[in-house]
Coordinates of C-alpha atoms and ligand atoms in Angstrom, one line a residue:
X12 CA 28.2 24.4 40.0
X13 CA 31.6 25.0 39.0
X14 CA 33.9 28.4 40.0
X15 CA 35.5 30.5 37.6
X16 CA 37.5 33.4 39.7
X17 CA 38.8 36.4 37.6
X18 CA 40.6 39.1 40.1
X19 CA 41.0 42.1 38.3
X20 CA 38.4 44.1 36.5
X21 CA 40.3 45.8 34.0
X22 CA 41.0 45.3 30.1
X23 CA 41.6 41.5 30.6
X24 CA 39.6 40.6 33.4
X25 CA 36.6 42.5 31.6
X26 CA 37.0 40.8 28.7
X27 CA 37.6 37.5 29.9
X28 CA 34.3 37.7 32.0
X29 CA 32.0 38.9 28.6
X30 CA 33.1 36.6 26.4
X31 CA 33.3 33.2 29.1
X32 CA 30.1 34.6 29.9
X33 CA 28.6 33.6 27.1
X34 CA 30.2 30.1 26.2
X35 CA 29.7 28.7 29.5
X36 CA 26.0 27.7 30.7
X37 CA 24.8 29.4 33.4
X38 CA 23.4 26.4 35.2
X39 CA 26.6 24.8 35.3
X40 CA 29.2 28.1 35.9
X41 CA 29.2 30.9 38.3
X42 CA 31.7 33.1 37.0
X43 CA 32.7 35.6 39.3
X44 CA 35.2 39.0 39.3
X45 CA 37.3 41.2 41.9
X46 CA 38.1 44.4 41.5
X47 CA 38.8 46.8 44.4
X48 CA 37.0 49.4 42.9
X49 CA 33.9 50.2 40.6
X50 CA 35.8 52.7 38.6
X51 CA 37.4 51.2 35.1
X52 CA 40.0 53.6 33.9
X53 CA 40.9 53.7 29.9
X54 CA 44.5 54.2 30.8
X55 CA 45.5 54.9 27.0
X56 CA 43.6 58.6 28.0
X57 CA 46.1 59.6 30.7
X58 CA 48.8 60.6 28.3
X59 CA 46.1 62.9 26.8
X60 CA 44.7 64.6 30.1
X61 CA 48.3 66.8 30.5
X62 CA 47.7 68.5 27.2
X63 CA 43.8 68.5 27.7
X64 CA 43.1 66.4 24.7
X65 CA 40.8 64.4 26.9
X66 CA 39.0 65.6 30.1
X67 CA 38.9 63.3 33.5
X68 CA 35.2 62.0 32.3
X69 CA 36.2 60.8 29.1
X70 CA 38.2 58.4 30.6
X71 CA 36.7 56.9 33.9
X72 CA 33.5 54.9 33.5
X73 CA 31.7 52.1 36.3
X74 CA 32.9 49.1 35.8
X75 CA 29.8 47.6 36.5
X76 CA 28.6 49.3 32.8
X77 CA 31.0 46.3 31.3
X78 CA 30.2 43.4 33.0
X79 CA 27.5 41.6 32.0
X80 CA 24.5 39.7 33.6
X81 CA 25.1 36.8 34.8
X82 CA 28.9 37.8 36.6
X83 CA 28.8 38.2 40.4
X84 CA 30.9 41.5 40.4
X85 CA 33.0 41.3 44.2
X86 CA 34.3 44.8 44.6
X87 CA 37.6 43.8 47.7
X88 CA 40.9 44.3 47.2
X89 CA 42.5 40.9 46.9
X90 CA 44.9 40.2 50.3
X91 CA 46.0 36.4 49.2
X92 CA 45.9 33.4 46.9
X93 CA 46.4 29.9 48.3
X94 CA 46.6 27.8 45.4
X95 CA 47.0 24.2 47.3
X96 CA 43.4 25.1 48.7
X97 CA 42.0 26.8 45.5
X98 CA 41.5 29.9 47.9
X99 CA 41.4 33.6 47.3
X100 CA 41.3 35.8 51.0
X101 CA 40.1 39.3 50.3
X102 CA 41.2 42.1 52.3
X103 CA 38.3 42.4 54.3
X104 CA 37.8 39.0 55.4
X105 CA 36.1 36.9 53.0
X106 CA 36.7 33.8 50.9
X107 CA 36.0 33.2 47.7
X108 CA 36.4 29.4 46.4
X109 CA 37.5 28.3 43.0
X110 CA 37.9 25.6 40.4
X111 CA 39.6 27.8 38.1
X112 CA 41.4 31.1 38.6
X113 CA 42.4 33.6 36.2
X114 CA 45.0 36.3 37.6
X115 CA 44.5 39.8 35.7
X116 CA 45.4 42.3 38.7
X117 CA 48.2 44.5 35.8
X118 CA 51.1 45.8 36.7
X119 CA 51.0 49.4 39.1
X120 CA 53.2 52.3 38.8
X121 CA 55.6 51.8 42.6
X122 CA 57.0 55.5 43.3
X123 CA 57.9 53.9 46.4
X124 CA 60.4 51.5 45.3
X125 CA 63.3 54.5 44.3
X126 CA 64.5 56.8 47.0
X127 CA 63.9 60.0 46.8
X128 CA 60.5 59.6 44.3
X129 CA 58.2 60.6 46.7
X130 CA 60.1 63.3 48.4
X131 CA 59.0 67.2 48.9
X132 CA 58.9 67.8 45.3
X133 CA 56.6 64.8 44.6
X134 CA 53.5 66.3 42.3
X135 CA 55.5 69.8 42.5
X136 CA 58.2 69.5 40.5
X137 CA 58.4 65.5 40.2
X138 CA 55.1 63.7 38.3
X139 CA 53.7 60.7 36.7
X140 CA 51.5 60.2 34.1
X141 CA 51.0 56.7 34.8
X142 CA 48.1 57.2 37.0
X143 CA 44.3 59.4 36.8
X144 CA 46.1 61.6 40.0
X145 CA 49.4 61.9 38.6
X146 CA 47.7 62.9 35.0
X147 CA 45.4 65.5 36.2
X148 CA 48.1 67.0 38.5
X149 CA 50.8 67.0 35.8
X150 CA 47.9 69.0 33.5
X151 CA 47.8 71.7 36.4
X152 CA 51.7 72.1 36.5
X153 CA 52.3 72.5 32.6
X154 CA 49.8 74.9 32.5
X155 CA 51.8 77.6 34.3
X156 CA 55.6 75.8 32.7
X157 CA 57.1 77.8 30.0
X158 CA 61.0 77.6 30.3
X159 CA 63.6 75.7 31.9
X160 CA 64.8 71.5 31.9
X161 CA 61.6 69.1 31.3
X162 CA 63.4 65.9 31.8
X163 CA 60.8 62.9 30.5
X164 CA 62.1 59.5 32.8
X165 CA 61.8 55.9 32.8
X166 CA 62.7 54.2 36.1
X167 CA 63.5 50.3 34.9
X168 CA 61.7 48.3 31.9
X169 CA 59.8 46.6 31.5
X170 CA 56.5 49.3 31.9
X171 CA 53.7 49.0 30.5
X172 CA 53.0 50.4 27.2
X173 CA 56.6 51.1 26.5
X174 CA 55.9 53.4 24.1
X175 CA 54.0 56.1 26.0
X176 CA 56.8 58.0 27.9
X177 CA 58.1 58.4 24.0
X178 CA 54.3 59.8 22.9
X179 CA 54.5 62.2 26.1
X180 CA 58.1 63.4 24.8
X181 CA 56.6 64.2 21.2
X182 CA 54.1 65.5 22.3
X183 CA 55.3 67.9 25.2
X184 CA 57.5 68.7 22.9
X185 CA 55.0 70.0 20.3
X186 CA 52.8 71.4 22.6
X187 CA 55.9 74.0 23.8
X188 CA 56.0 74.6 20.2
X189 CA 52.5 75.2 19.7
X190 CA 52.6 77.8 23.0
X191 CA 55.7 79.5 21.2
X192 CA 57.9 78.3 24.5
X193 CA 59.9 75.8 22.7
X194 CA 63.1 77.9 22.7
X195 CA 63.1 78.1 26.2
X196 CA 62.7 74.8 26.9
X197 CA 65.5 72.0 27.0
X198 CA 64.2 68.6 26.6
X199 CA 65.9 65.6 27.5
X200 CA 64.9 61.5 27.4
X201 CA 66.3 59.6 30.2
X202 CA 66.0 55.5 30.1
X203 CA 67.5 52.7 31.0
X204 CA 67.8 51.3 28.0
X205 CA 70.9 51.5 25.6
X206 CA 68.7 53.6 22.7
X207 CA 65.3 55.0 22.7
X208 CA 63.1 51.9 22.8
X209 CA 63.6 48.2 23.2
X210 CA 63.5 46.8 19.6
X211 CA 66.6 47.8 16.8
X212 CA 64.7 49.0 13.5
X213 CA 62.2 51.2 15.9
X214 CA 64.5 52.1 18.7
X215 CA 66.8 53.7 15.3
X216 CA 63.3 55.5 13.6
X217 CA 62.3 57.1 17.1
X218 CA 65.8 57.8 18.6
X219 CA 65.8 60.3 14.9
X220 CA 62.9 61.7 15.5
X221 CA 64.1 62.4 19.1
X222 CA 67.2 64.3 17.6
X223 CA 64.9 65.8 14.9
X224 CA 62.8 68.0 17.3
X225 CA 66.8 68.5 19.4
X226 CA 65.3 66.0 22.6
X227 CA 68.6 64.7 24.3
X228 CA 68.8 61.4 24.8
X229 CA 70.4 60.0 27.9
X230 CA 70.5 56.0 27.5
X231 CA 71.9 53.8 29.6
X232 CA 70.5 55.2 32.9
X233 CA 69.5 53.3 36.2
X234 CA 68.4 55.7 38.4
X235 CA 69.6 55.3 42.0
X236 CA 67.5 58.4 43.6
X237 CA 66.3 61.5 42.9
X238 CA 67.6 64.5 45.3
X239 CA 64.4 67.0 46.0
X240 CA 66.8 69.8 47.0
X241 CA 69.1 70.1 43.9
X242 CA 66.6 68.6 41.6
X243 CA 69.0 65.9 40.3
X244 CA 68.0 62.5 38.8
X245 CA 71.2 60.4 40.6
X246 CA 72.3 57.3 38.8
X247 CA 74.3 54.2 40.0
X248 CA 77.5 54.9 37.7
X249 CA 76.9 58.9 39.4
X250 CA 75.8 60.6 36.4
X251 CA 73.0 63.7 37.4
X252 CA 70.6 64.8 35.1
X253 CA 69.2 68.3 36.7
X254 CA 65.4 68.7 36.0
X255 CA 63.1 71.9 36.9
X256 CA 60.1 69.5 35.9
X257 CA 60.3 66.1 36.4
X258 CA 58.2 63.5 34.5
X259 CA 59.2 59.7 35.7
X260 CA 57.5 56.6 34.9
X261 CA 58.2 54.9 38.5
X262 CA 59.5 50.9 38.7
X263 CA 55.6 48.8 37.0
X264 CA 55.6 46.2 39.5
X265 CA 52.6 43.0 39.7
X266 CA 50.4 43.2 42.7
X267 CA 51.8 42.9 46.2
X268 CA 49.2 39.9 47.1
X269 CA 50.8 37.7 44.5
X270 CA 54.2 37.6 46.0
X271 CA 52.1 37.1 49.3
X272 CA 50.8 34.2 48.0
X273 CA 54.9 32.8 46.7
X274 CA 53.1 32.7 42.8
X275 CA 55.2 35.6 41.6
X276 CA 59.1 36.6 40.1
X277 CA 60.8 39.2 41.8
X278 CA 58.2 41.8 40.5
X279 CA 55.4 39.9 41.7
X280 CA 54.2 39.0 37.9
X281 CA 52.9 35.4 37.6
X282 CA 55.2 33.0 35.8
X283 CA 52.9 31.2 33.0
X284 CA 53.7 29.2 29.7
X285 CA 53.8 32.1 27.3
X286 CA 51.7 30.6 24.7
X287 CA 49.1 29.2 27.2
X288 CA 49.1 32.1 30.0
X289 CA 48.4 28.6 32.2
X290 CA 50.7 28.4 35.6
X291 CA 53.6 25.8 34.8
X292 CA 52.6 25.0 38.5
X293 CA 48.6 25.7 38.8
X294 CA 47.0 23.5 36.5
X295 CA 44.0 25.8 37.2
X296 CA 45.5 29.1 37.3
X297 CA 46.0 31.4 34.5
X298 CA 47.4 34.7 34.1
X299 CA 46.2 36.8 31.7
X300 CA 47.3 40.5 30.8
X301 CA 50.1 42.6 32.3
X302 CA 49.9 40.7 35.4
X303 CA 52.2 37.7 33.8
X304 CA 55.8 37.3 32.7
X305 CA 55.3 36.6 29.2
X306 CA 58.3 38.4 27.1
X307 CA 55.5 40.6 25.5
X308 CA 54.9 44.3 26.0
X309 CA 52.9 44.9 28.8
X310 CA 50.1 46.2 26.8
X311 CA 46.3 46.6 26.4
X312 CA 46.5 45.0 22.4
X313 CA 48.6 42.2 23.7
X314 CA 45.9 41.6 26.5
X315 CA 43.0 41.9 23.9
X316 CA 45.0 39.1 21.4
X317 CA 46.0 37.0 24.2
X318 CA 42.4 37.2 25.6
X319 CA 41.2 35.8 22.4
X320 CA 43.7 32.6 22.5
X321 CA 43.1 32.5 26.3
X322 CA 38.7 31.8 25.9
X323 CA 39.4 29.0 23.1
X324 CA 42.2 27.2 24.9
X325 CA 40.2 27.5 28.4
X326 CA 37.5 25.6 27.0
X327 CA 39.3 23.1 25.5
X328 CA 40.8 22.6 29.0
X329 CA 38.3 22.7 31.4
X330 CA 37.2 19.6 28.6
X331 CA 40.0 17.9 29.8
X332 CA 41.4 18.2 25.9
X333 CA 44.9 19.7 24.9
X334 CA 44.8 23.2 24.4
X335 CA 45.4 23.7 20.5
X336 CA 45.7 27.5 20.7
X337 CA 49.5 29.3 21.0
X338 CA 49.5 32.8 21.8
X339 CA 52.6 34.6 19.4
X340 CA 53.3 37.5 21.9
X341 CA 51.0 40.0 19.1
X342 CA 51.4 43.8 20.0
X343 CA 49.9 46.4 17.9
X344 CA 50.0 50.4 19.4
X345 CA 49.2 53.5 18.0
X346 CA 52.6 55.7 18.6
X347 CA 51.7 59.9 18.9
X348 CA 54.4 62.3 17.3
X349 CA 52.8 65.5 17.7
X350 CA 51.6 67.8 15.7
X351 CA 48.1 65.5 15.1
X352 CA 50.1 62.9 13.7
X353 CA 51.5 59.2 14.9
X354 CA 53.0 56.2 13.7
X355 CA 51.9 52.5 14.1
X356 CA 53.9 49.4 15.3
X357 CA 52.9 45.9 15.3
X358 CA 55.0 42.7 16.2
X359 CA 55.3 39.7 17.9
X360 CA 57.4 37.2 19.8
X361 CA 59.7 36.6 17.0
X362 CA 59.5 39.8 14.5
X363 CA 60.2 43.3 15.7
X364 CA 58.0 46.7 14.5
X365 CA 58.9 46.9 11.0
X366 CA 58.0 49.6 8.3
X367 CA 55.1 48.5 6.0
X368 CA 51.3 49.0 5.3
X369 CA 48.7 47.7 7.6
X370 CA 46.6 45.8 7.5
X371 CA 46.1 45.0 3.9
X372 CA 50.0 44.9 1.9
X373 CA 50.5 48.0 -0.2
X374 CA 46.8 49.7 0.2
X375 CA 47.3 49.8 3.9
X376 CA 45.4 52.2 4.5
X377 CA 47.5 52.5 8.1
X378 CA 51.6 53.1 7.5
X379 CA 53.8 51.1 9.9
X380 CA 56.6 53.0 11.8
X381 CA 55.5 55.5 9.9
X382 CA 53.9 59.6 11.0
X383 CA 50.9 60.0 9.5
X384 CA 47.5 61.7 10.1
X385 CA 45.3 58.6 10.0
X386 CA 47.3 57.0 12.8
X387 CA 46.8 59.4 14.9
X388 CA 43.0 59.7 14.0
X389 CA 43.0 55.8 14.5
X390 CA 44.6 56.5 18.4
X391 CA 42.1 58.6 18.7
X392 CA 39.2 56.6 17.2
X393 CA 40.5 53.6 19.8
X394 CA 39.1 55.1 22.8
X395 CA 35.0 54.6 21.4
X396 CA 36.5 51.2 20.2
X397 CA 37.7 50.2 23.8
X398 CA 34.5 51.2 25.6
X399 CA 31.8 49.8 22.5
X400 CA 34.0 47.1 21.2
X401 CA 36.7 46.2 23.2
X402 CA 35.7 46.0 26.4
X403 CA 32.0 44.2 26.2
X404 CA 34.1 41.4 24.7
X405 CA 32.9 42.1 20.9
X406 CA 34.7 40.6 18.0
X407 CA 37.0 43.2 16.6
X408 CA 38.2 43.1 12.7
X409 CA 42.2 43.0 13.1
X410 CA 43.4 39.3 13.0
X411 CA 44.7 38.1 16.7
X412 CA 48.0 36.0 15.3
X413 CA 50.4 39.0 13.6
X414 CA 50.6 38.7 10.0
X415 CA 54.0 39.4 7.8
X416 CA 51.0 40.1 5.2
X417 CA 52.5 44.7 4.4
X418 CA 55.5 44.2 6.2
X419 CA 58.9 45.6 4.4
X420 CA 61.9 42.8 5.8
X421 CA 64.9 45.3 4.6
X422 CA 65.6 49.0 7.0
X423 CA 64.1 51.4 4.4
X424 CA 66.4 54.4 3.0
X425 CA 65.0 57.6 3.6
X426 CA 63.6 58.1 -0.1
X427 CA 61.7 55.1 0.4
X428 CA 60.0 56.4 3.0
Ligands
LIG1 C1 49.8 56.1 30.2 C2 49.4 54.8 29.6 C3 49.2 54.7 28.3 C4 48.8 53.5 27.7 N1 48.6 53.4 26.3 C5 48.3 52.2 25.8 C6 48.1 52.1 24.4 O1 48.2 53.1 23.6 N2 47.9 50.9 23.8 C7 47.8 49.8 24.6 O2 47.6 48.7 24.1 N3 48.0 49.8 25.9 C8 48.3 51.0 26.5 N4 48.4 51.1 27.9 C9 48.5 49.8 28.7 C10 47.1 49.3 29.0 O3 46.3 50.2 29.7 C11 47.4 48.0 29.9 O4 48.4 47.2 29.4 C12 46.1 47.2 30.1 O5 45.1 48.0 30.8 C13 46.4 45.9 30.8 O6 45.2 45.2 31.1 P1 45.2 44.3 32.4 O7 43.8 43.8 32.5 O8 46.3 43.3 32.4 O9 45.4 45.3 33.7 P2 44.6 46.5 34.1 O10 43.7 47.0 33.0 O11 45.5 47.5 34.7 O12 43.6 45.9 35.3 C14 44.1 45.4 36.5 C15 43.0 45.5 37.5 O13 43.3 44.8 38.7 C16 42.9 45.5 39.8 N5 43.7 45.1 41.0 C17 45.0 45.1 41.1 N6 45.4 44.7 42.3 C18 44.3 44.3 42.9 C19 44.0 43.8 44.2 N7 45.0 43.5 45.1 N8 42.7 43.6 44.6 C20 41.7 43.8 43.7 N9 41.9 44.3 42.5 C21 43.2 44.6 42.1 C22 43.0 47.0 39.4 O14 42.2 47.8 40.2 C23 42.7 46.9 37.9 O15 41.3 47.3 37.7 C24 48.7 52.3 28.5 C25 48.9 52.4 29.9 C26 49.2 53.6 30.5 C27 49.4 53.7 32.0

């Protein structure tokens, strides 16, 4: 019998296990997953859970629901790899043995990692909405909020899904609107970045609609600490952003057992060949998912597209044959506005989110970077698609390589759009 380790349970490792479970005999692979818990999160749902879009049960299910027969499921947190002895040590004492490992442990929200974070005011004035507890708590404190500074945060890029402390902004702010508050609430953006988001033609469409709903913008802005009893966010060039409700997304970092085991950069993500996901030095270790450095957003899409190049080239590999499939770096995310609409992006590698129809050129029927009602239906629509479709390893109808196929090349004037 040959070992295929997966540690990590989530979108990739999920996927990874249905779909390898089925193209590998079972009389000649044990395939076999970690996770340090039996509850599978659909993280897309915690920017909903402030605004009680979605409720707590919508979005946690047993992970043991999406992994199929046939997949020893190993529920330990994972205390160390040793690659030179194909090794993994688990927390509580056991070792598991592999011939090939696939690393898919994400990237975690570190509150811990900027002084000051997780002072007195933690979860009473200062939140996240980067985890289940951080959600539900943050839904608790806007109920009673209705005036003063709302400052929306992010600690140091790169996060995953970069574009969701943007959709909390929107939609905070339209949720103040919709609770006739709006006046008496200032709204600013704070990042490190030097505009709204990392790419040019977006970062210019969704630092607009920032100053169209009158949401400062504060770019340019690494946070040294946050001071609980003034209620200041503190940079490094001593700039202080007062807040009277705080919502940060703390420093993403990889897992702490992978710079246990030396495989990780300085924020513990795996270095891999970013069209392969194999380890430059593990010739049987991939990482797949957030948990890698590939210069891709940190995203469930890109984890879904990647997964897809990822099964093909393993089995070519595990053949001893080249791998012939090249992962481009494809992102595609659903962007809320507020107000029940949203925009779409899509992109790769090499082309930023451009404006356009999607998928098919002029019929669409989605817009790129673009508010419409449909994308927002289709974010909505996603979350049955991640638990039916997604998840269970299903094919899904969007192509995995991004197409140029609706894409417009030239910055649209405003009549265009
Ligand atoms: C608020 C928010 C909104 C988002 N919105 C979107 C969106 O709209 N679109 C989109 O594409 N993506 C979105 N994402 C990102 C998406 O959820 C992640 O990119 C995706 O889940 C990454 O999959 P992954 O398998 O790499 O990691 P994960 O799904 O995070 O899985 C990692 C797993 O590893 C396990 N693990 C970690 N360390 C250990 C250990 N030491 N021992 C044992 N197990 C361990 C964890 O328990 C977890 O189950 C959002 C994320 C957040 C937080």
């Amino acid at each position: 019998m040959k070992d295929l380790l997966i540690l990590g349970a989530g979108t990739a490792g999920t996927m990874i296990a249905n779909k390898l479970r089925r193209r590998l005999p079972r009389d000649e692979w044990r395939i076999t997953v970690v996770d340090r818990d039996d509850r599978h999160h659909y993280q897309p749902g915690y920017l909903f859970l402030p605004f009680g879009t979605y409720t707590p049960g919508q979005v946690v299910r047993s992970r043991h629901a999406f992994l199929p027969d046939g997949v020893d499921f190993v529920i330990a947190d994972v205390d160390r790899v040793e690659p030179a002895g194909s090794q993994v040590h688990l927390a509580d004492g056991r070792t598991l043995g592999y011939d090939y490992l696939v690393i898919a442990t994400g990237t975690t929200p570190r509150p811990d990692q900027t002084p000051g974070m997780l002072g007195p005011e933690w979860r009473r004035s200062i939140f996240d909405f980067y985890t289940f507890e951080g959600s539900t708590a943050l839904a608790e404190a806007l109920k009673s909020f209705d005036h003063g500074r709302l400052v929306v945060h992010v600690t140091e890029m790169p996060i995953k899904c970069p574009v969701a402390p943007l959709e909390f902004t929107f939609l905070a702010e339209s949720w103040l609107r919709e609770r006739g508050v709006r006046d008496r609430v200032e709204i600013a953006y704070v990042t490190p970045l030097s505009g709204a988001f990392t790419k040019p033609v977006a970062s210019a469409h969704l630092g607009s609609m920032l100053d169209e709903r009158k949401i400062a913008l504060e770019a340019d802005f690494m946070v040294e600490s946050i001071d609980n009893d003034r209620k200041l966010l503190v940079s490094y060039d001593e700039r202080e952003i007062p807040f009277d409700l705080l919502v940060t997304v703390p420093l993403n970092m990889g897992a702490d057992f992978v710079a246990r085991s030396g495989m990780g950069d300085e924020l513990n993500y795996v270095p891999v060949d970013k069209h392969t996901l194999l380890s430059p030095t593990h010739p049987n270790v991939f990482a797949v998912g957030d948990a890698n450095d590939i210069p891709a957003s940190k995203a469930g899409s890109v984890a879904h597209f990647a997964v897809e190049v990822f099964v093909e080239n393993f089995l070519e590999h595990i053949e001893g044959l080249p791998m012939t499939g090249s992962f481009d770096g494809h992102a595609n995310c659903f962007v809320e506005s507020g107000g029940g609409k949203g925009l779409l992006i899509d992109f790769n590698y090499d082309t930023e989110p451009l404006p356009g129809k999607y998928p098919l050129p002029m019929v669409g029927p989605l817009d790129l970077l673009k508010e419409t009602r449909a994308n927002h239906l289709g974010k909505l629509a996603f979350r049955h698609i991640y638990w039916n479709v997604l998840l269970p390893g299903r094919p899904m109808p969007v192509p995995t390589h991004m197409s140029m196929a609706g894409k417009v090349t030239a910055q649209p004037t405003e009549n265009q759009e």
